[in-house]
Short mmCIF file of C-alpha atoms in Angstrom, two decimals:
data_model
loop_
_atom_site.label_atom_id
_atom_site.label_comp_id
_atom_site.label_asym_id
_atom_site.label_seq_id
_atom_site.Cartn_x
_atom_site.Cartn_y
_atom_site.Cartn_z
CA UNK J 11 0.00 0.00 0.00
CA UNK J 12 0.35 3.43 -0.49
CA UNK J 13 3.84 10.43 5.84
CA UNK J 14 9.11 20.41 11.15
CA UNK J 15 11.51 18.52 12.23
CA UNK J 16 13.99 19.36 15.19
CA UNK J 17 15.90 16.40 16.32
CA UNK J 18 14.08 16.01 19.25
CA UNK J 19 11.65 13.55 21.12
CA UNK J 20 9.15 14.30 23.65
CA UNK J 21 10.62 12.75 26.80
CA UNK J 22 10.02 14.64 29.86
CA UNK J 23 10.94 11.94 32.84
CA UNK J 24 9.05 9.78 35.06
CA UNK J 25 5.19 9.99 35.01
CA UNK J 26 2.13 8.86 36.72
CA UNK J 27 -0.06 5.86 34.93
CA UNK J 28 -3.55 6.64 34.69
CA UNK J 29 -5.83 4.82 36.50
CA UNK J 30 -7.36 0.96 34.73
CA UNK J 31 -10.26 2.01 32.85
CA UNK J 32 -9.61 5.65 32.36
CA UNK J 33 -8.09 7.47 29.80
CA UNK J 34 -4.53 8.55 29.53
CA UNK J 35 -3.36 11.83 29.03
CA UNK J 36 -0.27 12.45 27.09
CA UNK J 37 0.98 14.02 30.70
CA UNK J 38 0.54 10.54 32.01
CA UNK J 39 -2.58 11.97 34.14
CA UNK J 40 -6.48 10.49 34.00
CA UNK J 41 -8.85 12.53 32.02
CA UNK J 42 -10.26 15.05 34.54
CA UNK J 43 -13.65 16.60 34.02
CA UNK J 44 -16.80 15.02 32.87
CA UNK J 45 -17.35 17.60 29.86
CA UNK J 46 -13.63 16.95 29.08
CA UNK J 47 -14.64 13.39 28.53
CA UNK J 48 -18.02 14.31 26.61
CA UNK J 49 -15.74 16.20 24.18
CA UNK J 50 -13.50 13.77 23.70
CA UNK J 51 -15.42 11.15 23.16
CA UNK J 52 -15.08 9.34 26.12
CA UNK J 53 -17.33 6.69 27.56
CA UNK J 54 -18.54 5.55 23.69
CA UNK J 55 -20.48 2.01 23.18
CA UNK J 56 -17.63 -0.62 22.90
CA UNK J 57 -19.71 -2.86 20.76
CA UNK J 58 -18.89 -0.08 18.14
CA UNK J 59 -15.74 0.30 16.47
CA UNK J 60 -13.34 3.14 17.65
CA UNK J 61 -10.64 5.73 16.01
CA UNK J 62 -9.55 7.92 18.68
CA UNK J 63 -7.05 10.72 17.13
CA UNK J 64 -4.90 11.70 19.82
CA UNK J 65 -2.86 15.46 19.68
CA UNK J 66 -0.66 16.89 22.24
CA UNK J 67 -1.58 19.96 23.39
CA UNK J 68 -5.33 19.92 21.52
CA UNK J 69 -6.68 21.98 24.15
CA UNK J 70 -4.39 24.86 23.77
CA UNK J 71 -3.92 25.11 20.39
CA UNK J 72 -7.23 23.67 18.91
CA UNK J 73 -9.71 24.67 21.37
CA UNK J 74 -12.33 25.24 18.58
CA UNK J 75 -11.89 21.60 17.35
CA UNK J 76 -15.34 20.73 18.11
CA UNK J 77 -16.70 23.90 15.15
CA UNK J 78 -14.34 22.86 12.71
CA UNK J 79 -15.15 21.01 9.47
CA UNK J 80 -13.09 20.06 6.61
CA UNK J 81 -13.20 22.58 4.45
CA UNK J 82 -11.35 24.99 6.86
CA UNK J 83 -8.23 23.33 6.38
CA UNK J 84 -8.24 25.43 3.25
CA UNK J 85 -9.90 28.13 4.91
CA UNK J 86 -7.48 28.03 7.91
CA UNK J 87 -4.11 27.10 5.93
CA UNK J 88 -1.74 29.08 8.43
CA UNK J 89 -2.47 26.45 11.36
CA UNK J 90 -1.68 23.60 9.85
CA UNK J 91 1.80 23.46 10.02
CA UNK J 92 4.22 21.11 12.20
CA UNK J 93 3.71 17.39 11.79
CA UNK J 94 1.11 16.83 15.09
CA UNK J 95 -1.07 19.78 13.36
CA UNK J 96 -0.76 17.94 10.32
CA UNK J 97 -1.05 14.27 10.55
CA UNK J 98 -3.47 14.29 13.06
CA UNK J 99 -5.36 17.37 13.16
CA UNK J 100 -5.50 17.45 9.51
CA UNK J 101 -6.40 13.97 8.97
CA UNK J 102 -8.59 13.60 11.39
CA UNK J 103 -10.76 16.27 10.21
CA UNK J 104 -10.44 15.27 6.54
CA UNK J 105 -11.32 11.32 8.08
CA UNK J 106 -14.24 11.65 10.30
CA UNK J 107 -17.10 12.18 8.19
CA UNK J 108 -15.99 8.93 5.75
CA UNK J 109 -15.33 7.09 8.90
CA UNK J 110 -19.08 7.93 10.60
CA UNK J 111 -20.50 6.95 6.94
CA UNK J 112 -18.43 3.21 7.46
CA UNK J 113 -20.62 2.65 11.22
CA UNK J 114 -16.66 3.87 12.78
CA UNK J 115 -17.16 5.72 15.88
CA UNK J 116 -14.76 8.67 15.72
CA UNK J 117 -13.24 10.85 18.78
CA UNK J 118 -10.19 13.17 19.35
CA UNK J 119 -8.53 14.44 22.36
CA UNK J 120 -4.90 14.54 24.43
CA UNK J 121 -5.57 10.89 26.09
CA UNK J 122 -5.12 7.92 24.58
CA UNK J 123 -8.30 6.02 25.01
CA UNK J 124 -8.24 2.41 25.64
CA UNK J 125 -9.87 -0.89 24.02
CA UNK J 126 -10.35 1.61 20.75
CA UNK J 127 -7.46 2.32 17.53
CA UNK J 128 -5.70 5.27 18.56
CA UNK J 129 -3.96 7.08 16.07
CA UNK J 130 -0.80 9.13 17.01
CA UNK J 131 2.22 11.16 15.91
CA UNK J 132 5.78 9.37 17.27
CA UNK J 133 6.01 12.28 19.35
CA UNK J 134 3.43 11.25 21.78
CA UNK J 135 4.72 7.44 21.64
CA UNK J 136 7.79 7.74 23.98
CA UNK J 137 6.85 7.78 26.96
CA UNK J 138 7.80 5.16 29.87
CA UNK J 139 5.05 4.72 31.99
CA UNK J 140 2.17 5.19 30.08
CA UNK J 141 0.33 2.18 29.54
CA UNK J 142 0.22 2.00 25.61
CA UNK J 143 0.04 -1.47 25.78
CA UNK J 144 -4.04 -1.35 26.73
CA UNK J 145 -4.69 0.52 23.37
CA UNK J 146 -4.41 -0.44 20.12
CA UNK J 147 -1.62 1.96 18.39
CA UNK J 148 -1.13 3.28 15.00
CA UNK J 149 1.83 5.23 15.25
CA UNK J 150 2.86 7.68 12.73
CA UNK J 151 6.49 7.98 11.96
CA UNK J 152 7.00 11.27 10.08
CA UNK J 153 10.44 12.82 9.94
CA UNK J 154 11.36 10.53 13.13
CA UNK J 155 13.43 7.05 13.62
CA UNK J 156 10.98 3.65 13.84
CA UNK J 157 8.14 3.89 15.93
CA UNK J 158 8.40 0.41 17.75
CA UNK J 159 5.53 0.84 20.60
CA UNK J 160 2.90 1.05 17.59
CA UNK J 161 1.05 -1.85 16.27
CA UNK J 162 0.98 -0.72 12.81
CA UNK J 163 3.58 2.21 11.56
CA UNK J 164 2.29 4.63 9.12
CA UNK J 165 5.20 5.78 6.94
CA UNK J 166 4.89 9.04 4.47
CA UNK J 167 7.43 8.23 1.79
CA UNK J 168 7.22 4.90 -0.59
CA UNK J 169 11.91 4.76 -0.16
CA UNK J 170 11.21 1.29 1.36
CA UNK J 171 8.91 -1.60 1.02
CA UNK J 172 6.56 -1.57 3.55
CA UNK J 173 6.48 -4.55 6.53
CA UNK J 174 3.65 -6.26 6.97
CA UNK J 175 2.56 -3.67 9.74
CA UNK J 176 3.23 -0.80 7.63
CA UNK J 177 1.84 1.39 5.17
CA UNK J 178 2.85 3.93 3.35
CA UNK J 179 0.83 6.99 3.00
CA UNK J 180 1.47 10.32 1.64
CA UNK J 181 1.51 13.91 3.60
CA UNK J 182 -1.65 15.42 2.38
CA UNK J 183 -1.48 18.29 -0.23
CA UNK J 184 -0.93 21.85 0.87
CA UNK J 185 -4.19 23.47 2.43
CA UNK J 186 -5.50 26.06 0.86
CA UNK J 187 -2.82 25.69 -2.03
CA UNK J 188 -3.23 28.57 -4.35
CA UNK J 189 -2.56 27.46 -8.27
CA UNK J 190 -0.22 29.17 -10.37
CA UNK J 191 -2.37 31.93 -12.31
CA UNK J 192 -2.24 29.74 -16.06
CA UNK J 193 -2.47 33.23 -17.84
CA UNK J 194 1.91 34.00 -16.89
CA UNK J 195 1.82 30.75 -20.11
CA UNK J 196 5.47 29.72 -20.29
CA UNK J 197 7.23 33.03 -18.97
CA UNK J 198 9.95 32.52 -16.64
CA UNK J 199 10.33 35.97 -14.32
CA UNK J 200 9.58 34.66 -10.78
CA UNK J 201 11.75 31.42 -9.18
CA UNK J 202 10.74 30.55 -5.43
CA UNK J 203 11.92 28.03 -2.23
CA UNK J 204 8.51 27.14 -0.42
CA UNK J 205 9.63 26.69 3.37
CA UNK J 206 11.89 27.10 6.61
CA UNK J 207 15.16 27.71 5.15
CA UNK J 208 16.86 26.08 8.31
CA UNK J 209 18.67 22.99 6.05
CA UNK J 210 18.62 25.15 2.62
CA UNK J 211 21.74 25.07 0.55
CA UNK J 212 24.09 27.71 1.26
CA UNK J 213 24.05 28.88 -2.50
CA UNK J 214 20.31 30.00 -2.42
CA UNK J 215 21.12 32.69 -0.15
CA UNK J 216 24.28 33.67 -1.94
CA UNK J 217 23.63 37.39 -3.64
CA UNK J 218 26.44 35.69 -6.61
CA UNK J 219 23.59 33.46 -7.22
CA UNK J 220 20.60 35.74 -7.11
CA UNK J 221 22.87 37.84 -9.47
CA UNK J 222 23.16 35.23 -12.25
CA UNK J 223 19.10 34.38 -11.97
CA UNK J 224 18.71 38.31 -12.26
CA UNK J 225 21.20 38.44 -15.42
CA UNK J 226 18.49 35.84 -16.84
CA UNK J 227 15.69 38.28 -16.04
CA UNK J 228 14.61 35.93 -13.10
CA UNK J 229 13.82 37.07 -9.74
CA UNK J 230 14.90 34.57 -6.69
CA UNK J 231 12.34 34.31 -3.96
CA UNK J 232 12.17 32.61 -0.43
CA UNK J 233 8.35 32.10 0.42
CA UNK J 234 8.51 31.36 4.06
CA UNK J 235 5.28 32.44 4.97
CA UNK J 236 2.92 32.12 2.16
CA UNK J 237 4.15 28.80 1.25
CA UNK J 238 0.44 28.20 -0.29
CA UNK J 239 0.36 30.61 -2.73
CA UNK J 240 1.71 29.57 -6.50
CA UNK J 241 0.02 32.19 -7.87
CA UNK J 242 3.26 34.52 -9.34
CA UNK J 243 5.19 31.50 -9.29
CA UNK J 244 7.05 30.22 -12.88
CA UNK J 245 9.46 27.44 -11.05
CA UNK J 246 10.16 25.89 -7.88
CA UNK J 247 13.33 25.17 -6.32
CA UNK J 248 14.19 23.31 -3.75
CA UNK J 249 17.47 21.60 -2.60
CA UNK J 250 18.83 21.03 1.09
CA UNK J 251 21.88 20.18 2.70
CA UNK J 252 20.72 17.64 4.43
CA UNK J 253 22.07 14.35 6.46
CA UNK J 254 21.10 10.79 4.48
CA UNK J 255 19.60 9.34 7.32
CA UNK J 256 17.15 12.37 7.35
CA UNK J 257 16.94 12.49 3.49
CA UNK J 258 15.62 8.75 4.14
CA UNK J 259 12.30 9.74 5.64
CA UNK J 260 11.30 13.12 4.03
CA UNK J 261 7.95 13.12 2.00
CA UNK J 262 7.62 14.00 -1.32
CA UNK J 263 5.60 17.41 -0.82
CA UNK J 264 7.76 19.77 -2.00
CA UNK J 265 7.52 18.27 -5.38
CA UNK J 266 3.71 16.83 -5.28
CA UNK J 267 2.59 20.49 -4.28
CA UNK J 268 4.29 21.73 -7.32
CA UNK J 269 2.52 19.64 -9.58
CA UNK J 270 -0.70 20.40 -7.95
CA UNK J 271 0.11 24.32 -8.13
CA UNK J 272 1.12 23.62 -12.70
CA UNK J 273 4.53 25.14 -11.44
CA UNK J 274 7.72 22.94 -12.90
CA UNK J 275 10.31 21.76 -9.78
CA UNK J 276 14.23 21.66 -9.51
CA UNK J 277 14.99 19.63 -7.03
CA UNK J 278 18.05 17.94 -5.35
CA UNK J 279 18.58 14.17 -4.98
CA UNK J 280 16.36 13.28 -2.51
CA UNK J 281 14.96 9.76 -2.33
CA UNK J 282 11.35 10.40 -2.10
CA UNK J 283 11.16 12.19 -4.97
CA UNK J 284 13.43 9.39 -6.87
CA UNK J 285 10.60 6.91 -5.42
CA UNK J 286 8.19 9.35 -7.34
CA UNK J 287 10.00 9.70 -10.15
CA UNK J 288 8.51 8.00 -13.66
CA UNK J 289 9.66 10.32 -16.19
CA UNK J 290 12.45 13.53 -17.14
CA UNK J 291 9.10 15.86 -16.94
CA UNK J 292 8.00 14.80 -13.20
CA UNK J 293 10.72 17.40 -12.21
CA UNK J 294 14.06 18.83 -13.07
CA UNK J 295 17.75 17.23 -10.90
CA UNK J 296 19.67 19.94 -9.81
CA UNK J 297 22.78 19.44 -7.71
CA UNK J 298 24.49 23.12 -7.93
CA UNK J 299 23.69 26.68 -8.54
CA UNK J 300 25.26 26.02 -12.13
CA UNK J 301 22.31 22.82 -12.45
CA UNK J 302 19.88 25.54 -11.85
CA UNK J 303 20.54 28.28 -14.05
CA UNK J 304 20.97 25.65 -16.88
CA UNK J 305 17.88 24.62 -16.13
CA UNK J 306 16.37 28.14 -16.53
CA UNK J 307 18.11 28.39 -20.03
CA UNK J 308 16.88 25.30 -21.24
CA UNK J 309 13.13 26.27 -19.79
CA UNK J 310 13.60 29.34 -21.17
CA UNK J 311 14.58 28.80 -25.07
CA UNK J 312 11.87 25.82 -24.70
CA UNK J 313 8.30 26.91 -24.30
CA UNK J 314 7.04 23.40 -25.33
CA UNK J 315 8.89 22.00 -22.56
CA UNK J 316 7.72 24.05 -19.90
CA UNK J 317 4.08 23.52 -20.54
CA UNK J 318 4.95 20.08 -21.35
CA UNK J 319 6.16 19.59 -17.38
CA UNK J 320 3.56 21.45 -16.64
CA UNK J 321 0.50 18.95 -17.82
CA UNK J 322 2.94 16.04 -16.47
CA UNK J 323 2.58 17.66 -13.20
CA UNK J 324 -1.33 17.33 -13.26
CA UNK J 325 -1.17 13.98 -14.52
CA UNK J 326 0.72 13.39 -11.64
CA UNK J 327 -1.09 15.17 -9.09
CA UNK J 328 -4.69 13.05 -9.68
CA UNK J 329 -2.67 10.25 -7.85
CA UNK J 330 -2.13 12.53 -5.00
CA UNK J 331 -5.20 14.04 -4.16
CA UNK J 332 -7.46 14.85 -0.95
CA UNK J 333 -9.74 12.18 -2.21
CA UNK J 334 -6.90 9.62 -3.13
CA UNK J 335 -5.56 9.97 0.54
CA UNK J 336 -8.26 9.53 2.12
CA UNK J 337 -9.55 6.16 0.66
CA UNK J 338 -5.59 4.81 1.47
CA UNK J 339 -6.06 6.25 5.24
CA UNK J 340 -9.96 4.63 4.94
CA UNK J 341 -8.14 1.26 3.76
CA UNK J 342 -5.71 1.29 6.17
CA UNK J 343 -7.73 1.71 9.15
CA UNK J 344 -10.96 0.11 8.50
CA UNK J 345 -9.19 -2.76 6.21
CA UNK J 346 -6.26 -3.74 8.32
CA UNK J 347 -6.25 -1.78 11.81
CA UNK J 348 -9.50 -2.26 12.70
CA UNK J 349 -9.39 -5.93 11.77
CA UNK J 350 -6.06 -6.19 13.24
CA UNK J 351 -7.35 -4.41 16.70
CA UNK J 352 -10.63 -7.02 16.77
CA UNK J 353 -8.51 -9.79 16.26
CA UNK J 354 -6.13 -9.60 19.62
CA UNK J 355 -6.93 -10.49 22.84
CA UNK J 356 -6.34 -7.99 25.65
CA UNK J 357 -2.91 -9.02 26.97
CA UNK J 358 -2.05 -9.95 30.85
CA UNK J 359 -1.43 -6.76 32.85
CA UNK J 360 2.30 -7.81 34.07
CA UNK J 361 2.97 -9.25 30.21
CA UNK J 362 1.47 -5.91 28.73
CA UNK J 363 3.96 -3.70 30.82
CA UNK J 364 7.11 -6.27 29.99
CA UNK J 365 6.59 -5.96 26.18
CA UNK J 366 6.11 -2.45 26.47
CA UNK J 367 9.44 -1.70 28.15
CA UNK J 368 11.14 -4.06 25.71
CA UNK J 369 9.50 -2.08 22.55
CA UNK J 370 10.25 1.53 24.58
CA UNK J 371 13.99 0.02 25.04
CA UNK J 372 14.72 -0.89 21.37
CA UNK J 373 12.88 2.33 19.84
CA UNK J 374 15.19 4.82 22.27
CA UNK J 375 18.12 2.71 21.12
CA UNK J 376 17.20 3.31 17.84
CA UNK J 377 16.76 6.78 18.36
CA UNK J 378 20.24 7.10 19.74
CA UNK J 379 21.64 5.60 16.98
CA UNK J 380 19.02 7.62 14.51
CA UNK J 381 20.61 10.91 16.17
CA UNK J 382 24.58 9.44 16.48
CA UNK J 383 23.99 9.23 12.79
CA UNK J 384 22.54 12.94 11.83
CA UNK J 385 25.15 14.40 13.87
CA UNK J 386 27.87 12.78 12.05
CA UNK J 387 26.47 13.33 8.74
CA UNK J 388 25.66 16.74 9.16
CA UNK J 389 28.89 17.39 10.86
CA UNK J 390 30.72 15.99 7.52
CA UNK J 391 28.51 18.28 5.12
CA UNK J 392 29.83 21.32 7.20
CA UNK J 393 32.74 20.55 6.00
CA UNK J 394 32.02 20.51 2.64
CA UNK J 395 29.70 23.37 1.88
CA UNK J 396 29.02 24.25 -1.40
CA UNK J 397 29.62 27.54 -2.60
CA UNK J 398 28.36 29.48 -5.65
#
């Protein structure tokens, strides 16, 4: 089957196990109040099947959750950035609806709930002495090493095959992605990077390079905080300086937002996009500044190829849209999880908190090793920085 990121894990010490029977906040505390647990959706029939969507800190940054709908992650773009606001908050309002229609009971909230599939980011999956082994987890991984407390792993790039416990599932498009205006034709006056610039190659910032685009008659812009809107846009460039074990579990987005938006990409060698990759007009390799403003020539002197990159990229895009997405989410959780969840038996209290501990043990070792690794990659690329 068919996904910002600071090196960092939430793990904040020792904490207190909720109570048997009660949910579990991502604190470690019971669920308090009894209109805490009406909004959450706690206390629903157990003869019906459960997805509980659990976010960290829901109650201070979504406190509205219970208004919203799915069309305002398009009209609320701006808050859905950061991988918890995404690939929960996002999905789970783009999910509940189809999941209602399928007889699925559907509630969100900071606790995890138990007996019921609760879907979470890796960030809230690290925690000692919280009980995970009384739900039934599906953990996503994002930009982060394995998740190993999870009972199924989503995974947002298609690099590797996926386990049997796996799938793969791309980061949804940008919300509230404004296309490029189709009336600019083939012109080639406005060049942009969509994003934090904190891993950007050197080069983009370098006024030699700017300087060359200008000499070109293209202008060079960073779009930090309108990263939705294509509108002006004639190309898209993007190309970090990244470490390989990070490179390993980006998502594709930069490049499946630019087909969406009809803008033709440069990008670096990243392997998601290689996974992606069926054709020379999915998107342009660029490895320098020089790879770049060749590219621009060729684009250029070529009108035929520009729009012909441009239809490629909305060829492409139908595989990648709202609707696509959500029947893979749909398959995987009412095809596999669900299935999967109704098939185990509730395990023994003392062999419940054993596995856990092993599966805690192993996925901090990995993420040891994860970090030991992106320190001494990115430590190496220091060294060799690319200049223009």
């Amino acid at each position: 089957m068919n996904q910002g990121f600071g090196i960092q894990e939430v793990d904040s010490g020792v904490d207190d196990v909720a109570p048997l029977g009660e949910a579990m906040r991502l604190d470690g505390s019971a669920s308090a109040t009894p209109a805490r647990a009406r909004r959450e959706g706690i206390g629903t029939d157990p003869a019906t099947p459960e997805i509980r969507f659990v976010a960290r800190y829901l109650e201070r940054d979504w406190p509205d959750i219970g208004q919203l709908e799915e069309a305002d992650v398009d009209r609320q773009a701006q808050r859905f950035r950061g991988g918890v606001n995404n690939w929960i908050i996002q999905t789970y309002l783009h999910l509940k609806e189809a999941l209602g229609e399928r007889g699925v009971a559907v509630s969100i909230g900071e606790t995890f709930k138990p007996g019921v599939v609760n879907l979470a980011h890796r960030d809230s999956l690290n925690r000692w002495l919280l009980p995970y082994f009384r739900c039934y987890i599906v953990g996503v991984r994002a930009d982060r090493p394995p998740v190993v407390v999870c009972d199924w792993e989503i995974l947002q790039n298609q690099v590797r095959s996926c386990g049997p416990t796996q799938s793969a599932i791309p980061f949804w498009p940008q919300p509230g992605l404004v296309a490029r205006d189709p009336g600019r034709g083939s012109r080639i006056e406005r060049i942009a990077y969509f994003g934090r610039t904190g891993t950007a190659t050197s080069w983009l910032v370098q006024p030699e390079f700017h300087e060359a685009l200008a000499r070109l008659g293209v202008q060079f812009e960073i779009r930090e905080h309108a990263w939705f809107d294509y509108s002006d846009i004639d190309l898209v460039l993007a190309h970090r300086q990244e470490a390989p074990t990070m490179l390993l579990q980006k998502p594709a987005s930069k490049l499946i937002n630019a087909w969406h938006a009809g803008v033709p990409a440069l990008l670096g060698d990243e392997p998601a996009y290689r996974a992606l990759r069926r054709s020379d007009l999915d998107y342009v390799r660029i490895d320098s500044a020089e790879d770049v403003l060749a590219a621009v020539r060729r684009l250029k002197s070529d009108p035929l190829l520009y729009h012909s990159m441009v239809h490629r990229g909305m060829v492409r895009a139908v595989d990648f849209t709202v609707e696509r997405i959500r029947q893979l989410w749909l398959d995987c959780l009412c095809n596999q999880a669900l299935p999967d969840a109704q098939r185990r038996r509730p395990p023994n209290v003392l062999a419940g908190w054993a596995s856990q501990q092993k599966k805690l043990l192993l996925q901090k070792a990995q993420s040891r090793w994860f970090k030991y690794r992106y320190a001494r990659e990115r430590a190496a690329r220091r060294q060799d920085t690319a200049t223009f």
